[in-house]
Amino acid sequence: MAKNNAAAPAIPGPAIAGHGAALLPSVIVDGYNSQLRDEEGFIGDRARRDAFFEALDHWRALAAQRRKDPFGEPMTGKVSKQQLDRLLMEGEPFDQAMVLSAAEDYAQGLARVVRRLLRTKEWRDTQRVVLGGGLSANRFTAIAIARAELLLRAAEIDIELRPIRHDPDEAGLIGAVHLAPSWVFSGHDSILAVDIGGTNMRAGIVELNVKKREDLSKASVRRFELWRHADEELDREKAIDGLVAMLEDLIGDAEKQELKLAPFIGIGCPGEITEAGGIETGAQNLPGNWESRRFNLPAALREAIPHIAGADTAIVLHNDAVVQGLSQLPFMQDVERWGVLTVGTGLGNARFTNREKVKKKG
């Protein structure tokens, strides 16, 4: 878990939930951002996005010894996820076997990661794990996830693995609605959410749709903007300026659409988040130094956007895996202890315990 860390003084704002808090309105965050190691390095590297494509390259090279590579001749380096799904569904048996072999290698690595996490205090007795991130929406990944569950069950580990329900581009935004108690959004129909990654930044308007379902299971992204900041040479200040511009554009759009936008911004960001809103470790892939004690992301955004719809802006910052996992909260009410793994440049992780619901009087 994140440790307390001195940070730049935050500009005063409404205190509705703690940055990086372990106690959230509906769950306890038992742990996140676990960095487990063995003699080969970080355990999570075995289930990161590149681990699958490294396995695929191995099997492609073997297959190319006897037949033309299905993705290009000579063998090309880049393969899209859509191409893999199409090959898996419609390709020749030999080529399908190549993709399935890579999926098997990935499943083996994923099963080892889950098994190792389950040995930690924070992850003990986990009943279900959802897999999010850029690979989660694809057929070949769904097969790998199912295979990893079978491997764990063969080892007498009773756990469910399943892909995240929402589109990977939207899950990290939708989860922000669970960072604050529901009363904060009373009288409003939408919020602003931000998902910051090492490659992309996303900012969006999330509709609460409380009239459809009070548990926020129908929350959805009305509009979002994606900025691939990794393609540009940026320092931290320019990155923040770009993010502010995205948010201001969304606020303007909400006004035109006559949405009742809450004065709230929920943010998911890599790393360990301190109570003051600093980022302690894990933000090394972001442009510039986001781990400086003189930098505070919520304060920087509140200074740029002090008011939304005439009210003081409230901002809550948490780890990106935590926020992405929270998007699954309404669908995890049949278990008590569950976790999330987010597959990307690295492997994000968070473990939750559902809190007992307060019964309404009357």
XYZ file of C-alpha atoms in Angstrom:
362
model
C 0.000 0.000 0.000
C 1.008 3.607 -0.411
C 2.938 5.242 2.388
C 2.401 8.739 3.699
C 4.585 11.212 1.889
C 5.156 14.939 2.279
C 3.846 16.729 -0.786
C 3.335 20.240 -2.069
C 0.532 21.986 -0.142
C -2.806 21.280 -1.768
C -5.165 24.103 -2.624
C -8.110 23.769 -0.203
C -11.081 21.934 -1.606
C -14.037 19.842 -0.456
C -12.947 16.775 1.538
C -15.239 13.971 0.380
C -12.841 11.020 0.178
C -9.167 10.418 0.719
C -6.594 10.183 -2.040
C -5.325 6.615 -2.258
C -7.703 5.630 0.550
C -7.967 2.056 1.769
C -11.533 2.650 2.963
C -13.850 3.533 0.083
C -17.647 3.856 0.230
C -18.368 0.255 -0.816
C -15.055 -1.612 -0.523
C -11.887 -1.913 1.472
C -8.779 -1.758 -0.692
C -6.703 -4.526 0.897
C -3.676 -3.817 -1.268
C -2.553 -2.548 -4.642
C 0.557 -2.091 -6.765
C 2.195 -5.237 -5.372
C 5.752 -5.532 -6.747
C 6.616 -9.200 -6.198
C 10.041 -10.458 -7.269
C 11.822 -13.745 -7.740
C 15.250 -14.644 -9.105
C 14.101 -13.697 -12.628
C 12.787 -10.239 -11.699
C 9.256 -8.896 -11.266
C 6.667 -11.678 -11.129
C 4.116 -9.507 -12.891
C 6.272 -9.300 -16.021
C 5.113 -12.816 -16.896
C 1.592 -11.554 -17.492
C 2.219 -8.103 -18.945
C 1.047 -7.277 -22.470
C 4.452 -7.850 -24.084
C 4.701 -11.320 -22.535
C 1.969 -12.556 -24.863
C 3.546 -11.034 -27.968
C 6.971 -12.367 -27.050
C 5.440 -15.838 -26.864
C 3.682 -15.245 -30.183
C 6.964 -14.238 -31.852
C 8.528 -17.488 -30.644
C 5.781 -19.643 -32.161
C 5.648 -17.574 -35.341
C 9.371 -18.123 -35.879
C 8.921 -21.872 -35.473
C 5.919 -21.910 -37.789
C 7.782 -19.846 -40.421
C 10.262 -22.694 -40.816
C 7.692 -24.676 -42.774
C 5.089 -22.186 -44.073
C 4.469 -18.535 -44.886
C 3.835 -16.284 -41.929
C 0.120 -15.345 -41.946
C 0.870 -11.763 -40.933
C 3.380 -10.904 -43.615
C 6.381 -12.093 -45.593
C 9.077 -11.642 -44.465
C 7.854 -12.015 -40.898
C 6.700 -8.597 -39.688
C 7.035 -7.453 -36.099
C 3.684 -5.799 -35.447
C 0.443 -7.747 -35.286
C -2.886 -6.212 -34.310
C -5.194 -7.827 -31.783
C -7.946 -7.806 -34.397
C -5.736 -9.814 -36.759
C -5.120 -12.381 -34.044
C -8.805 -12.773 -33.269
C -9.622 -13.116 -36.969
C -6.907 -15.731 -37.459
C -8.095 -17.632 -34.406
C -11.670 -17.726 -35.676
C -11.114 -18.145 -39.420
C -7.503 -19.184 -40.035
C -5.959 -22.471 -41.066
C -5.557 -25.051 -38.262
C -1.772 -24.650 -38.238
C -2.055 -20.887 -37.807
C -4.772 -21.241 -35.188
C -2.480 -23.609 -33.299
C 0.246 -20.953 -33.388
C -2.006 -18.398 -31.669
C -3.270 -20.983 -29.198
C 0.311 -21.942 -28.336
C 1.070 -18.317 -27.469
C -2.154 -18.155 -25.451
C -1.067 -21.285 -23.560
C 2.318 -19.772 -22.705
C 0.603 -16.611 -21.516
C -1.908 -18.624 -19.467
C 0.936 -20.465 -17.750
C 2.565 -17.153 -16.810
C -0.727 -15.663 -15.651
C -1.489 -18.680 -13.472
C 1.942 -18.357 -11.830
C 1.347 -14.674 -11.119
C -2.063 -15.327 -9.543
C -0.692 -18.202 -7.483
C 2.124 -16.006 -6.183
C -0.252 -13.152 -5.307
C -2.506 -15.536 -3.404
C 0.399 -16.333 -1.081
C 0.515 -12.739 0.135
C -1.468 -11.535 3.127
C -3.405 -8.985 1.078
C -4.535 -11.492 -1.564
C -5.230 -14.504 0.663
C -8.680 -16.134 0.161
C -9.440 -14.181 -3.014
C -12.512 -15.666 -4.694
C -12.463 -13.950 -8.082
C -10.019 -11.975 -10.227
C -10.992 -9.817 -13.207
C -8.489 -9.073 -15.971
C -8.508 -5.589 -17.457
C -6.240 -3.523 -19.665
C -5.666 -3.433 -23.391
C -5.750 -7.192 -24.011
C -8.904 -7.984 -22.060
C -11.432 -7.407 -24.849
C -10.014 -9.991 -27.259
C -10.960 -13.599 -27.929
C -7.423 -14.972 -27.683
C -7.019 -13.309 -24.272
C -10.356 -14.676 -23.049
C -9.127 -18.164 -23.965
C -5.845 -17.565 -22.116
C -7.721 -16.353 -19.026
C -9.996 -19.398 -19.043
C -6.998 -21.687 -19.485
C -5.215 -20.016 -16.541
C -8.251 -20.672 -14.342
C -8.226 -24.344 -15.349
C -4.521 -24.563 -14.497
C -5.188 -23.090 -11.064
C -8.110 -25.430 -10.459
C -5.935 -28.363 -11.489
C -3.600 -27.231 -8.699
C -6.608 -27.286 -6.335
C -6.856 -23.501 -6.146
C -10.542 -22.569 -6.120
C -10.719 -19.200 -7.870
C -12.527 -17.588 -10.801
C -10.758 -15.606 -13.518
C -12.756 -13.555 -15.966
C -12.238 -10.656 -18.403
C -13.413 -7.224 -17.301
C -16.946 -6.415 -18.453
C -16.362 -2.927 -19.824
C -14.384 -1.795 -22.832
C -10.750 -1.287 -21.717
C -10.905 2.351 -22.848
C -13.883 2.972 -20.560
C -13.380 0.817 -17.452
C -10.795 3.160 -15.930
C -13.258 6.045 -16.304
C -16.403 4.275 -15.083
C -14.685 3.117 -11.901
C -14.297 6.742 -10.784
C -17.984 6.894 -9.804
C -17.167 4.606 -6.858
C -14.405 6.806 -5.431
C -16.865 9.006 -3.518
C -20.086 8.332 -1.607
C -23.239 8.487 -3.710
C -24.613 11.520 -1.853
C -21.859 13.616 -3.429
C -23.558 13.174 -6.796
C -27.093 13.900 -5.589
C -28.829 16.236 -8.022
C -26.293 15.504 -10.764
C -26.344 13.087 -13.662
C -22.668 12.859 -14.658
C -19.072 13.332 -13.530
C -15.653 13.909 -15.052
C -13.160 11.049 -14.923
C -9.496 10.718 -15.915
C -7.442 7.593 -16.625
C -3.709 8.294 -16.861
C -1.397 5.682 -18.348
C 2.169 5.439 -19.500
C 1.089 5.590 -23.158
C -2.315 7.302 -23.162
C -4.386 9.734 -21.165
C -8.160 9.447 -21.239
C -10.643 11.979 -19.944
C -14.367 11.496 -20.196
C -17.874 12.310 -19.096
C -19.405 9.397 -17.196
C -23.185 9.324 -16.923
C -24.401 7.905 -13.625
C -27.755 6.597 -14.905
C -28.995 6.311 -11.323
C -32.610 6.156 -12.494
C -31.809 2.928 -14.338
C -29.888 1.325 -11.464
C -29.119 2.858 -8.064
C -26.037 0.645 -7.699
C -24.415 2.518 -10.621
C -24.164 -0.702 -12.643
C -25.569 1.246 -15.611
C -22.970 4.013 -15.392
C -21.573 4.583 -18.873
C -19.148 6.794 -20.750
C -21.052 9.406 -22.718
C -17.930 10.825 -24.351
C -14.200 10.514 -23.871
C -11.041 11.924 -25.370
C -7.864 9.894 -25.800
C -4.450 11.491 -26.036
C -1.484 9.274 -26.944
C 1.049 11.390 -25.091
C 3.838 8.808 -25.474
C 4.155 9.819 -29.138
C 5.186 13.358 -28.136
C 8.204 14.777 -26.338
C 6.607 16.303 -23.253
C 7.594 17.527 -19.836
C 5.225 17.241 -16.904
C 3.863 20.768 -17.227
C 2.901 20.304 -20.873
C 1.266 16.991 -20.019
C -0.841 18.681 -17.330
C -1.718 21.506 -19.735
C -2.917 18.923 -22.253
C -5.007 17.148 -19.640
C -6.564 20.421 -18.471
C -7.461 21.281 -22.073
C -9.219 17.921 -22.449
C -11.205 18.485 -19.245
C -12.177 22.034 -20.196
C -13.400 20.772 -23.559
C -15.521 18.126 -21.824
C -16.950 20.688 -19.390
C -17.945 22.875 -22.325
C -19.578 19.920 -24.050
C -21.502 19.026 -20.882
C -22.847 22.577 -20.718
C -23.979 22.430 -24.352
C -25.676 19.089 -23.721
C -27.316 20.554 -20.591
C -25.900 17.797 -18.422
C -25.940 18.238 -14.650
C -22.216 17.771 -14.188
C -21.103 17.206 -10.590
C -18.183 19.377 -9.403
C -16.050 16.261 -9.100
C -13.105 14.742 -10.966
C -12.118 11.139 -10.256
C -8.606 10.186 -11.388
C -6.781 6.888 -11.822
C -2.991 7.151 -12.093
C -0.112 4.647 -11.949
C 1.840 4.297 -8.731
C 1.391 4.463 -4.996
C -0.842 7.360 -4.025
C -0.313 9.221 -0.759
C -3.032 10.680 1.455
C -1.930 14.163 0.390
C -2.402 13.318 -3.293
C 1.270 12.756 -4.108
C 2.605 9.897 -6.181
C 5.257 8.006 -4.288
C 6.492 5.359 -6.743
C 5.383 3.711 -9.984
C 4.945 6.778 -12.206
C 8.236 6.356 -14.067
C 6.506 5.904 -17.450
C 4.742 9.276 -17.264
C 6.254 12.376 -18.946
C 8.513 14.206 -16.536
C 8.834 13.644 -12.800
C 5.411 12.964 -11.256
C 6.968 11.574 -8.071
C 8.492 14.884 -6.984
C 7.549 15.988 -3.470
C 6.938 19.438 -4.945
C 4.250 18.143 -7.320
C 0.652 17.414 -6.422
C -1.642 16.377 -9.285
C -4.990 17.130 -7.574
C -3.719 20.565 -6.542
C -2.475 21.311 -10.070
C -5.843 20.395 -11.593
C -7.828 22.256 -8.934
C -5.757 25.383 -9.569
C -6.521 25.131 -13.299
C -10.189 24.179 -12.836
C -11.283 25.669 -9.486
C -15.002 25.473 -10.245
C -17.358 23.231 -12.181
C -20.930 24.398 -12.766
C -20.404 27.205 -10.245
C -19.298 24.943 -7.362
C -15.881 24.224 -5.874
C -14.132 21.382 -7.669
C -13.527 18.228 -5.623
C -10.857 15.806 -6.834
C -10.040 12.259 -5.718
C -6.881 10.508 -6.942
C -6.274 6.778 -6.659
C -4.182 4.083 -8.289
C -5.292 3.260 -11.844
C -5.708 -0.476 -11.186
C -7.905 0.322 -8.191
C -10.113 2.616 -10.263
C -10.364 0.166 -13.146
C -11.268 -2.581 -10.688
C -13.989 -0.407 -9.140
C -15.840 -0.443 -12.471
C -16.654 -4.082 -11.647
C -17.979 -3.381 -8.162
C -21.712 -3.750 -8.953
C -21.009 -7.167 -10.512
C -18.971 -8.482 -7.569
C -21.733 -8.565 -4.991
C -21.947 -12.374 -5.016
C -18.401 -12.666 -3.611
C -16.702 -11.000 -0.657
C -13.030 -10.888 -1.656
C -11.961 -10.135 -5.205
C -9.163 -8.551 -7.174
C -8.185 -7.025 -10.495
C -5.133 -7.365 -12.733
C -4.623 -4.746 -15.431
C -2.523 -5.908 -18.350
C -0.438 -3.174 -19.915
C 3.181 -2.023 -20.049
C 3.378 -3.628 -16.619
C 0.828 -5.583 -14.611
C -1.305 -3.445 -12.326
C -3.092 -5.135 -9.464
C -5.519 -4.414 -6.653
C -7.404 -6.536 -4.138
C -10.777 -5.614 -2.552
C -13.093 -6.754 0.218
C -16.718 -5.710 -0.139
C -18.094 -3.682 2.750
C -21.395 -4.603 4.352
C -24.184 -2.470 2.951
C -25.989 -0.092 5.263
C -29.685 -0.962 5.270
C -32.046 1.886 4.523
C -34.478 2.754 7.289
C -38.118 2.076 6.673
